[in-house]
Coordinates of C-alpha atoms in Angstrom, one line a residue:
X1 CA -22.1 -20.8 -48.0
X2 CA -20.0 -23.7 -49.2
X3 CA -16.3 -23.2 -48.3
X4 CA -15.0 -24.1 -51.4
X5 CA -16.7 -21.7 -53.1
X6 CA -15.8 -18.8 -50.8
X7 CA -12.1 -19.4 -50.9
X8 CA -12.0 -19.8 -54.8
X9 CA -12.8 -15.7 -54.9
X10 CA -9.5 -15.4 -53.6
X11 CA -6.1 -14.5 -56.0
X12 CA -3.6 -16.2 -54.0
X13 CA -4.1 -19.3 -51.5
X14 CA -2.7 -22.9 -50.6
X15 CA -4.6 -25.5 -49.4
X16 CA -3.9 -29.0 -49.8
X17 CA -7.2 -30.0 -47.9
X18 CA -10.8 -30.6 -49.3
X19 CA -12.9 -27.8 -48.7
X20 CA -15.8 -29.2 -51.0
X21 CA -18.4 -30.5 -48.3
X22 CA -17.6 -27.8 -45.6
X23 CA -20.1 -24.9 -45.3
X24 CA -19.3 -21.5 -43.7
X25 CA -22.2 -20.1 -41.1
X26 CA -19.9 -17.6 -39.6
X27 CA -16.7 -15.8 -40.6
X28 CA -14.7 -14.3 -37.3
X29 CA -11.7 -13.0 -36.3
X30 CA -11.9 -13.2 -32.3
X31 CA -11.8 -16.5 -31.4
X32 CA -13.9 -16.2 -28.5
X33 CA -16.8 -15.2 -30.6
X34 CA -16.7 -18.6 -33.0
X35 CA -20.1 -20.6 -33.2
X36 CA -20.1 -24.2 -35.2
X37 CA -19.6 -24.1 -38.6
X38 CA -17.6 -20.9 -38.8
X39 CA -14.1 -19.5 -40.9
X40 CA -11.8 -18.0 -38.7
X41 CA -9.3 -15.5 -39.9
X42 CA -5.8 -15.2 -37.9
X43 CA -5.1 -11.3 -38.1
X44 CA -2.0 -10.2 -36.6
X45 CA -2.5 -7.2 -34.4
X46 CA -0.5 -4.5 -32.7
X47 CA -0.3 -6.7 -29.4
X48 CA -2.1 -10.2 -30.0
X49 CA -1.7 -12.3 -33.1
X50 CA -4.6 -14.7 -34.0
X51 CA -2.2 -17.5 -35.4
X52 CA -1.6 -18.2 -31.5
X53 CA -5.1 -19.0 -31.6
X54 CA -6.3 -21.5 -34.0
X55 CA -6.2 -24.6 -31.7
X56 CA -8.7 -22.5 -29.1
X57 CA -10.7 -21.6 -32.4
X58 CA -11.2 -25.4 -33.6
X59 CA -12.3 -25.9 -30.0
X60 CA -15.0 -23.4 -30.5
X61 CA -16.4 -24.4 -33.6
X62 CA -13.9 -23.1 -36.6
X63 CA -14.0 -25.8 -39.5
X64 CA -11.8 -23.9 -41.6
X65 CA -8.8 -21.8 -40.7
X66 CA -7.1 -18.6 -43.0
X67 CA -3.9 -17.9 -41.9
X68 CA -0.4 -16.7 -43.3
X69 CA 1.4 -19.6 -41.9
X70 CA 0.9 -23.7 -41.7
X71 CA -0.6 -24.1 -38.4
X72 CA -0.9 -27.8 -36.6
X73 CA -4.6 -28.1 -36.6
X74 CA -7.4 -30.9 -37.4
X75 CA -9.0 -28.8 -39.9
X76 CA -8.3 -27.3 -42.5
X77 CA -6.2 -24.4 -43.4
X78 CA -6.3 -22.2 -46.3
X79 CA -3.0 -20.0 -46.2
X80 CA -2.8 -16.4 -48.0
X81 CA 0.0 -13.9 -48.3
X82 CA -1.9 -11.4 -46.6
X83 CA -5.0 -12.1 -44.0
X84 CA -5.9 -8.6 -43.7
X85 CA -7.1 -8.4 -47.1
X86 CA -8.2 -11.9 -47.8
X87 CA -10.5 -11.1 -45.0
X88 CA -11.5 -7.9 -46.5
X89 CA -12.2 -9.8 -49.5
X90 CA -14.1 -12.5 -47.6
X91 CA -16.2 -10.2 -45.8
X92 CA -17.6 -8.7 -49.2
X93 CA -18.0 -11.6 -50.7
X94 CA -19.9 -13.8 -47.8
X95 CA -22.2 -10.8 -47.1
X96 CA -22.6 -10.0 -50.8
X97 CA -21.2 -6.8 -51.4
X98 CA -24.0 -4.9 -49.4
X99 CA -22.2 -1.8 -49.7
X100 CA -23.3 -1.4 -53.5
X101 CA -26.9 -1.6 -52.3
X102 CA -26.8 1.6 -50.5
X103 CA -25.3 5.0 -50.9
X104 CA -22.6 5.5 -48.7
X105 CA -20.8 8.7 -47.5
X106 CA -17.3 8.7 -46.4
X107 CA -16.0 11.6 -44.2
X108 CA -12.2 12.3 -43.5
X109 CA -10.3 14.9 -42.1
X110 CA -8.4 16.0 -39.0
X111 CA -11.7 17.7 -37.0
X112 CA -14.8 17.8 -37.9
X113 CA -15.9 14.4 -39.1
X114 CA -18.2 13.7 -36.2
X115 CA -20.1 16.8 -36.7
X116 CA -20.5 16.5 -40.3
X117 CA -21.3 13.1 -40.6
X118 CA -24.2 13.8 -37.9
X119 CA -25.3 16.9 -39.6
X120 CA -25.3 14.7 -42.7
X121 CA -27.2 12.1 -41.4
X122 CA -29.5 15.1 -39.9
X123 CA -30.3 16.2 -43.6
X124 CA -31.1 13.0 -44.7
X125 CA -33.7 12.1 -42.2
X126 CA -35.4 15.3 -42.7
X127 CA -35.9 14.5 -46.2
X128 CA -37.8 10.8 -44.9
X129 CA -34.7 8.8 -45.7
X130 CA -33.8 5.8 -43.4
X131 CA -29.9 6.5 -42.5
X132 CA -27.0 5.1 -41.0
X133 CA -24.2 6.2 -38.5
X134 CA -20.8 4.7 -38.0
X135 CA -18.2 7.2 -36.0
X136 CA -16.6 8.0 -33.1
X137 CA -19.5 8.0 -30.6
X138 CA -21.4 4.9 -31.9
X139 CA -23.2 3.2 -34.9
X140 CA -26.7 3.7 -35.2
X141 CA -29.2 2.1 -37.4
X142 CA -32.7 3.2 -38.1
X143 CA -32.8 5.4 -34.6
X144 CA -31.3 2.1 -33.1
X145 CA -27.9 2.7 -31.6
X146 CA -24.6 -0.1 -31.1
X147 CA -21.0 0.0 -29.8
X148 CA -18.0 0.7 -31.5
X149 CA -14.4 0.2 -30.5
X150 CA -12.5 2.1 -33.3
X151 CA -13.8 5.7 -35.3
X152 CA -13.9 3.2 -38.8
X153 CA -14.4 -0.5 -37.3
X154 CA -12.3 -2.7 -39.0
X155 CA -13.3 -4.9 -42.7
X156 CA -15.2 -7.7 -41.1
X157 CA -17.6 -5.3 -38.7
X158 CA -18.2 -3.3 -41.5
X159 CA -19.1 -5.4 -44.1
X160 CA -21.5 -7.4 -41.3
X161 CA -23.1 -4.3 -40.7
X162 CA -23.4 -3.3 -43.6
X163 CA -25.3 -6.0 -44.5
X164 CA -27.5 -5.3 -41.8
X165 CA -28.0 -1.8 -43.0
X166 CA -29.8 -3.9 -46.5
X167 CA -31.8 -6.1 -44.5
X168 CA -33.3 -2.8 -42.6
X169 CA -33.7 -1.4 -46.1
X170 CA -31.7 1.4 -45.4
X171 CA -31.1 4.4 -47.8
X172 CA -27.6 6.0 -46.9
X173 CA -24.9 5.2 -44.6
X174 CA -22.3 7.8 -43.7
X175 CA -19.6 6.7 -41.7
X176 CA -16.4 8.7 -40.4
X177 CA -13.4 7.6 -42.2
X178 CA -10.2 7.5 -40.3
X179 CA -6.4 8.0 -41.5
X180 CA -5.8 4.6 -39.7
X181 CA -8.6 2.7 -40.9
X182 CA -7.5 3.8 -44.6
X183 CA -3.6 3.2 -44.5
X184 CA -4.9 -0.4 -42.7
X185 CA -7.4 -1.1 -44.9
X186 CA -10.3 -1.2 -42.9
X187 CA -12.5 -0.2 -45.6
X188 CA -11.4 -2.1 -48.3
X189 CA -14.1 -3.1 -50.8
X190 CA -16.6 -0.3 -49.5
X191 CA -18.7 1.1 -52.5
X192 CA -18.1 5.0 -51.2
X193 CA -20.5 7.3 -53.2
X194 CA -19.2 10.5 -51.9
X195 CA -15.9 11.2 -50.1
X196 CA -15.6 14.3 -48.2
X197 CA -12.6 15.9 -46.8
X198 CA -12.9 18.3 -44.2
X199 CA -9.3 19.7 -43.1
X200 CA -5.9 18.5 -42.0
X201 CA -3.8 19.4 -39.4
X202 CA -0.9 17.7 -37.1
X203 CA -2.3 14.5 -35.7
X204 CA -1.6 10.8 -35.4
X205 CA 2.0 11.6 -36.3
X206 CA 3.1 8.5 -34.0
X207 CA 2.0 6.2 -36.5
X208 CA 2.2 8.2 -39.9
X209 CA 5.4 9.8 -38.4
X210 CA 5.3 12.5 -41.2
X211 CA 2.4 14.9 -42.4
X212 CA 2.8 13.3 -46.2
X213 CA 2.2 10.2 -45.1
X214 CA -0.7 11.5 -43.2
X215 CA -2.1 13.4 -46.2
X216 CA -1.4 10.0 -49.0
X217 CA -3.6 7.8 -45.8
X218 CA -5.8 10.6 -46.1
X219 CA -6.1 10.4 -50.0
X220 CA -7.1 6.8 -49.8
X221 CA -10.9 7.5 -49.9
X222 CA -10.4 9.8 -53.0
X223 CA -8.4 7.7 -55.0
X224 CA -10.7 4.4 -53.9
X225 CA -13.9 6.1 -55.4
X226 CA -13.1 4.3 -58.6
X227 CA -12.0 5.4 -61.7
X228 CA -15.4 4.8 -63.7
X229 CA -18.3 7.2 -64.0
X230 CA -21.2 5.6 -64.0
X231 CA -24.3 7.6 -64.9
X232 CA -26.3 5.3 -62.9
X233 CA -24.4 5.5 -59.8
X234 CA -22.7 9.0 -59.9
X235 CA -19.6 9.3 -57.2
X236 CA -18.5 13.0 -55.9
X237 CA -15.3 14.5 -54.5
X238 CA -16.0 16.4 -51.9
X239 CA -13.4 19.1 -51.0
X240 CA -13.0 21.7 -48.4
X241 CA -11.2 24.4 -50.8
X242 CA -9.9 26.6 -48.4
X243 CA -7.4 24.2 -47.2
X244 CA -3.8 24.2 -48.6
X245 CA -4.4 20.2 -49.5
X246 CA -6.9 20.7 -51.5
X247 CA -5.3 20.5 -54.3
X248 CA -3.6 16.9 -53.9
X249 CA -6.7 15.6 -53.2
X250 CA -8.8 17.2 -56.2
X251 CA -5.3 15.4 -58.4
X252 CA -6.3 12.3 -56.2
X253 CA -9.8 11.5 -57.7
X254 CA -11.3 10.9 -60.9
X255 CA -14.8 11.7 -60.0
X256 CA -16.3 15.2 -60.2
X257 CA -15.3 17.6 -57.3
X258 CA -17.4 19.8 -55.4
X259 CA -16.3 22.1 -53.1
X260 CA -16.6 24.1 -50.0
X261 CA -14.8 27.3 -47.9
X262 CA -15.0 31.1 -46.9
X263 CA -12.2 32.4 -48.3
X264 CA -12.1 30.7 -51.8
X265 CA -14.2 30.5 -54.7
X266 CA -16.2 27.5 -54.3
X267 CA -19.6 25.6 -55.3
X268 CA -20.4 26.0 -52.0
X269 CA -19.4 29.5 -50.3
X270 CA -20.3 31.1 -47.1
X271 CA -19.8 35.0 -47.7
X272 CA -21.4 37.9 -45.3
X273 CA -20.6 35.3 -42.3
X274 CA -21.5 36.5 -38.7
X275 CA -20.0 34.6 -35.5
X276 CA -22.0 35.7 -32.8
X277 CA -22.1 34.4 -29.3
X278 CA -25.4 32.0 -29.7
X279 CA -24.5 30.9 -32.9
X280 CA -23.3 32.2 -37.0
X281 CA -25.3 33.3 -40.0
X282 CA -23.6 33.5 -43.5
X283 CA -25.4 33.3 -47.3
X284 CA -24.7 30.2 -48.6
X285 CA -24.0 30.4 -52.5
X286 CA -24.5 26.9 -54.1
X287 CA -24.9 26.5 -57.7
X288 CA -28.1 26.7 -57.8
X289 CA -28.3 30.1 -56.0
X290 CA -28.0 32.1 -52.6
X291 CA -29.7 30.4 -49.5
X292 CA -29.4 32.3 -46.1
X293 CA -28.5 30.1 -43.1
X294 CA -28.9 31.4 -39.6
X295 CA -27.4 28.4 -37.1
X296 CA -27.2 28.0 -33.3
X297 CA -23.7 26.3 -33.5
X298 CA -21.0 28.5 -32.6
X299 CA -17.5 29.6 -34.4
X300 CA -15.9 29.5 -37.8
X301 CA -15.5 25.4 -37.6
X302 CA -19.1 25.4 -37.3
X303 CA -19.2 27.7 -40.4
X304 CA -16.8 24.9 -42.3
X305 CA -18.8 22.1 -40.8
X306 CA -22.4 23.3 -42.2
X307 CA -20.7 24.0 -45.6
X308 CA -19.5 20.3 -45.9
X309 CA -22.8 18.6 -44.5
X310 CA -24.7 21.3 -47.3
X311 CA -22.5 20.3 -50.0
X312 CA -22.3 16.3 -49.5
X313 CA -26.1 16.1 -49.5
X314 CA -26.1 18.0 -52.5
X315 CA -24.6 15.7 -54.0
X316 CA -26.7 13.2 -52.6
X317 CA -29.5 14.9 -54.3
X318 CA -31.2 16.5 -51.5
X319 CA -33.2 19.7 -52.2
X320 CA -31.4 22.7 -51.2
X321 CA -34.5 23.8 -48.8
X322 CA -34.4 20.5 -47.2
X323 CA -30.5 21.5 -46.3
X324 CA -31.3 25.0 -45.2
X325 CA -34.3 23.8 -42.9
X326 CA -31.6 21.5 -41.0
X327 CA -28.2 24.0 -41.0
X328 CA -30.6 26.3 -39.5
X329 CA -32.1 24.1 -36.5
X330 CA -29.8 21.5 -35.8
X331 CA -28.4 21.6 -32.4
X332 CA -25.1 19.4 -33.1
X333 CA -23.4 16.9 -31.0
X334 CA -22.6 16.4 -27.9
X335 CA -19.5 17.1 -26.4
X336 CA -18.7 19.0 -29.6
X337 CA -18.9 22.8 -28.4
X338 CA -21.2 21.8 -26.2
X339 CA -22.3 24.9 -23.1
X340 CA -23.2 23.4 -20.2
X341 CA -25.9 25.7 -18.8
X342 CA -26.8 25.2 -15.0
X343 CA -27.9 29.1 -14.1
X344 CA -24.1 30.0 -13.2
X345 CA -22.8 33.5 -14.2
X346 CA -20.3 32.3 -16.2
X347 CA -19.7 30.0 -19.2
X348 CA -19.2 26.7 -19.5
X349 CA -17.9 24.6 -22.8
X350 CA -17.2 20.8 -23.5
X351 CA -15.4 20.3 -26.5
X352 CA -13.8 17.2 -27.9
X353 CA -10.8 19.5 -29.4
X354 CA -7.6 17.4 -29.1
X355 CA -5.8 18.8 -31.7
X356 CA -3.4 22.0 -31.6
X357 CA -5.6 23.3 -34.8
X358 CA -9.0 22.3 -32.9
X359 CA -7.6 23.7 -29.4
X360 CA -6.8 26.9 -31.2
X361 CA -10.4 27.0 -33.6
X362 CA -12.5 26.9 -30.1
X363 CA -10.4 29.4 -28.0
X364 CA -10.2 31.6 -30.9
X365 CA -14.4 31.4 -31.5
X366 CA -14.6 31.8 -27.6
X367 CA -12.0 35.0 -27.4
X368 CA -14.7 36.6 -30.2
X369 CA -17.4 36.7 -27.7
X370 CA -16.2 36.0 -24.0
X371 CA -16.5 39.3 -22.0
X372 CA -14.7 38.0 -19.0
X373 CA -10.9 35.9 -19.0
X374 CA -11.1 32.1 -20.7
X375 CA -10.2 29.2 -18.5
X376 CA -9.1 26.2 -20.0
X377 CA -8.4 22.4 -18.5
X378 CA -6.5 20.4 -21.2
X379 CA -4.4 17.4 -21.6
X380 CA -2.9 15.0 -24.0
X381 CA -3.5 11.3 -24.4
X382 CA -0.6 8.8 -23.3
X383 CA 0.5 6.6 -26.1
X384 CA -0.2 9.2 -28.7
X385 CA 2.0 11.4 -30.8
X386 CA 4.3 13.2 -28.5
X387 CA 5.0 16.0 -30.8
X388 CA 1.9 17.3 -30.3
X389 CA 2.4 18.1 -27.0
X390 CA 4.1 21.4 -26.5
X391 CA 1.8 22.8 -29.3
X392 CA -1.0 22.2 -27.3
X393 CA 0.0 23.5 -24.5
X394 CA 1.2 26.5 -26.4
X395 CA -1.8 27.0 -27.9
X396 CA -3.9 26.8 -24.7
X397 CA -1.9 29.6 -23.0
X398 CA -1.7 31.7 -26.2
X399 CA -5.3 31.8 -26.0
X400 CA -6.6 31.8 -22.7
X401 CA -6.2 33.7 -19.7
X402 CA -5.8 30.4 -17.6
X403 CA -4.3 26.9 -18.3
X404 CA -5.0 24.0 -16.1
X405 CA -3.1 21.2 -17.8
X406 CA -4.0 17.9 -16.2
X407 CA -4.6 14.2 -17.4
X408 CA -6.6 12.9 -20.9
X409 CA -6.3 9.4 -21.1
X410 CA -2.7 8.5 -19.8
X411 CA -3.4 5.1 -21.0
X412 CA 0.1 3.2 -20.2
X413 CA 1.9 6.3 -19.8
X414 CA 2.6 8.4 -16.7
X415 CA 0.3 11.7 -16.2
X416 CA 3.0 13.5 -15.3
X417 CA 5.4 12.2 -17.9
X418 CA 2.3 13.5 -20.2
X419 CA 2.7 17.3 -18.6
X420 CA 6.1 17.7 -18.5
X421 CA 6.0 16.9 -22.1
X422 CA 3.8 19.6 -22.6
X423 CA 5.5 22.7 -20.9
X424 CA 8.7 21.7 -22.0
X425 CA 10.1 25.1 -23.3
X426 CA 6.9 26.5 -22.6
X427 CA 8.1 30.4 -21.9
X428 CA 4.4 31.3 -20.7
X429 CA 3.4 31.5 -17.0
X430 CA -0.4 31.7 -17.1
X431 CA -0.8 28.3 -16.1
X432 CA -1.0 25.2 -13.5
X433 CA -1.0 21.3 -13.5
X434 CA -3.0 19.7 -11.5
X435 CA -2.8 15.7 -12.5
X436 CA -6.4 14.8 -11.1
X437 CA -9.1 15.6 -14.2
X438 CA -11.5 15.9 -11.5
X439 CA -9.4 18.0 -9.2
X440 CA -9.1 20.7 -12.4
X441 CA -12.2 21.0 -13.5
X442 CA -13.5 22.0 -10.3
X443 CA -10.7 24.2 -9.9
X444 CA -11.4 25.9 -13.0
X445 CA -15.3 26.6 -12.4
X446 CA -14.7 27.7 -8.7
X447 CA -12.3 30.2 -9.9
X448 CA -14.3 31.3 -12.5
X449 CA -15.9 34.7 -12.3
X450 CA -19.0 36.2 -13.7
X451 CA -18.6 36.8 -17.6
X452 CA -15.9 34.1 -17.7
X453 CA -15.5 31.3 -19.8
X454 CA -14.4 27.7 -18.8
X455 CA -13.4 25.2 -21.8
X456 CA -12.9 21.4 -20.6
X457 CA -11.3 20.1 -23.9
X458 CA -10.1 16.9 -25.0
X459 CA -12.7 14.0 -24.3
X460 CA -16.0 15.6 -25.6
X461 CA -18.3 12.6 -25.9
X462 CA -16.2 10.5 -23.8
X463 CA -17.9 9.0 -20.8
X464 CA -14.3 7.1 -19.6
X465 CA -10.7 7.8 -18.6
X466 CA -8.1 4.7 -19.5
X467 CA -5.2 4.8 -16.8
X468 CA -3.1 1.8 -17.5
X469 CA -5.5 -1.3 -18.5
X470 CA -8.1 0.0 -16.9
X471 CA -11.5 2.0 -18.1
X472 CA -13.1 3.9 -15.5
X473 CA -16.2 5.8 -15.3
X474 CA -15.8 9.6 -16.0
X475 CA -18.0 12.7 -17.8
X476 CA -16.4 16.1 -18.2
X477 CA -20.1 17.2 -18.2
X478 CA -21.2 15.2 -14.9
X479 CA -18.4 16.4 -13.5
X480 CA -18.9 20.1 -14.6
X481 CA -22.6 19.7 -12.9
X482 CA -21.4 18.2 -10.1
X483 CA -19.3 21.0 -9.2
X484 CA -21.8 23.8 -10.8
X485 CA -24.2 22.7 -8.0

């Protein structure tokens, strides 16, 4: 693409060098991945800032440089007020706005997004669509799965995969959508066709530092649905109506709302609902009548969790016996209420729940069926919001008859820093610390009795531990094997 013509798309820029009979093969933003003939874009970051940079990146093949700053370089450089969203803007437009050529679902919320957006993507390729995955766990594309470093990647990730999403002819893309990649605008110029919110509750408060600014970054995906309604290209709201933020966000959006919940009215309600130890059944009344839903996954969440996958592909246009046929056989996600069965006495649970609200949703569905006492090994991630802490631990020994509290992801912190943060003030005395993750899961299941319980919470999915700089190899399932043997 020529240069000249790429820049021109954007508001605001200087340059006082030709950029008439350059052409653009690559746009980057790490200048170790540059080829010949590429536009690199200096982002500055929470630690590194890409203006440091640009000499390396002309040595690796950059021909033209966007920055916020005049830099000393041989070729040229286009400066913008903002590089962050000239590079959104770039992204779009080099790629050609690929996300208008497929239908993409957004899903937001505290917990739940990675369930929903799989059960989502579930539905749709029961009913012989080709999908698309971007979360937490990994992106996946027609069955074929890649890396990802952040739950939303950032603009220029997106908008290349994106792109790759129309070459493979896909059909939808749903993608979780974080509070962080909204309020950074990681998702700027993505054509959302349905937004759905699943819940909120205290998290990431060390970089929103107050729940309204949590909830606005939050409101991002409604608002940015557009304020047009296009018959030909119908957007949906989609809003879990038993949460006390409902409202704001319904105010938030133009487009029409559907929602979702047990206790309130909604288009989507679960009434008659069951929780029963291998899984729930509820009637699901939809607008365009009562389906009954029988599910293996466990607990109320799961309840919320079904509802919101049901009502986005509704609005997807997905048949309603197409949904039913998935709510009732999918076997959900791993490390997301996951038992891990190895012919011991007792049970054994992996949950990702790093939340006070998600901590408390799976000990709470656990307590309703558990015959024996609940064990639980729990932590909290260093450089994270520390407010959190105490809650967690409170929670945990509210709960369940035993706490281990031991390390997450100390990251740059200390582990013990991480516990004594967490028992501050804490008046209960059905716990222990044990700072080795290993150490306390294997605690936990050998002092685990026959009709007992053991929830390892926190990581889930996660097949690392970060201590310090460093990413080691570790599996709260392997683990739990290891020590079930």
């Amino acid at each position: 693409m020529n240069a000249k013509e790429l820049i021109e798309n954007l508001p605001d820029y200087q340059c006082q060098q030709n950029l008439d009979m350059i052409n653009i093969e690559h746009i980057e933003m790490d200048h170790r991945l540059l080829k010949k003939d590429s536009l690199f874009v200096c982002i500055k970051g929470y630690t590194v800032d890409g203006h440091q940079f640009a000499e390396a990146a002309v040595d690796n093949g950059a021909t033209v440089i966007v920055a916020e700053k005049e830099l000393d370089v041989s070729v040229p450089v286009v400066i913008v007020p903002d590089t962050s969203r000239a590079l959104a803007h770039l992204a779009n437009i080099f790629y050609d706005h690929s996300s208008c050529k497929l239908k993409v679902i957004g899903v937001t919320g505290t917990n739940g997004k990675t369930s929903v957006t799989h059960i989502i993507d579930e539905i749709h390729q029961y009913a012989k669509q080709k999908t698309a995955l971007i979360g937490t766990i990994q992106m996946m594309i027609d069955g074929e799965s890649h890396p990802v470093k952040n739950t939303t990647p950032d603009a220029l990730f997106l908008q290349k995969n994106l792109h790759q999403m129309v070459e493979k002819k896909i059909d939808v893309a749903t993608m979780e959508v974080s509070s962080h990649a909204l309020d950074l605008g990681r998702v700027h110029g993505v054509d959302f066709d349905i937004a759905v919110f699943t819940n909120l509750s205290q998290d990431h408060l060390d970089y929103h530092q107050t729940m309204e600014n949590y909830l606005y970054a939050k409101s991002l995906l409604f608002s940015q649905l557009g304020n047009t309604l296009k018959h030909e290209k119908p957007k949906y709201a989609v809003i879990n109506q038993d949460d006390e933020h409902a409202g704001f966000l319904n105010r938030a959006t133009a487009q029409p709302v559907l929602t979702y919940g047990v206790q309130n009215k909604a288009s989507f309600q679960a009434v008659n609902v069951e929780l029963m130890a291998n899984g729930v059944s509820f009637i699901m009344k939809t607008p365009k009548g009562n389906v009954p839903i029988k599910s293996k996954l466990m607990g109320m969440f799961s309840v919320y969790n079904l509802l919101a996958a049901a009502t986005a592909a509704y609005a997807s246009g997905i048949e309603l016996d197409i949904i039913q046929h998935v709510l009732n056989n999918t076997s959900g996600v791993k490390g997301r209420f996951q038992p891990v069965e190895h012919k011991q006495d007792f049970g054994v649970i992996i949950d990702y729940a790093h939340t006070p609200d998600s901590l408390e949703n799976v000990l709470s569905t656990i307590k309703r069926f558990c015959a024996g006492d609940i064990r639980v090994v729990v932590g909290c991630g260093g450089d994270r919001d520390r407010r959190k802490r105490p809650l967690m631990a409170e929670v945990a020994c509210q709960y369940a008859d035993q706490a281990i509290f031991t390390s997450d992801n100390p990251r740059s912190e200390s582990p013990q820093a991480i516990i004594d943060d967490m028992v501050e003030g804490l008046k209960h005395n059905n716990y222990q610390t044990i700072l080795d993750r290993e150490e306390a899961i294997k605690q936990a299941i050998e002092q685990a009795n026959d009709k007992d319980v053991v929830l390892i919470a926190g990581k889930g999915h996660e097949t690392y531990q970060i201590v310090g700089d460093k990413v080691l190899d570790f599996d709260d399932e392997q683990v739990a094997i290891k020590y079930l043997n």
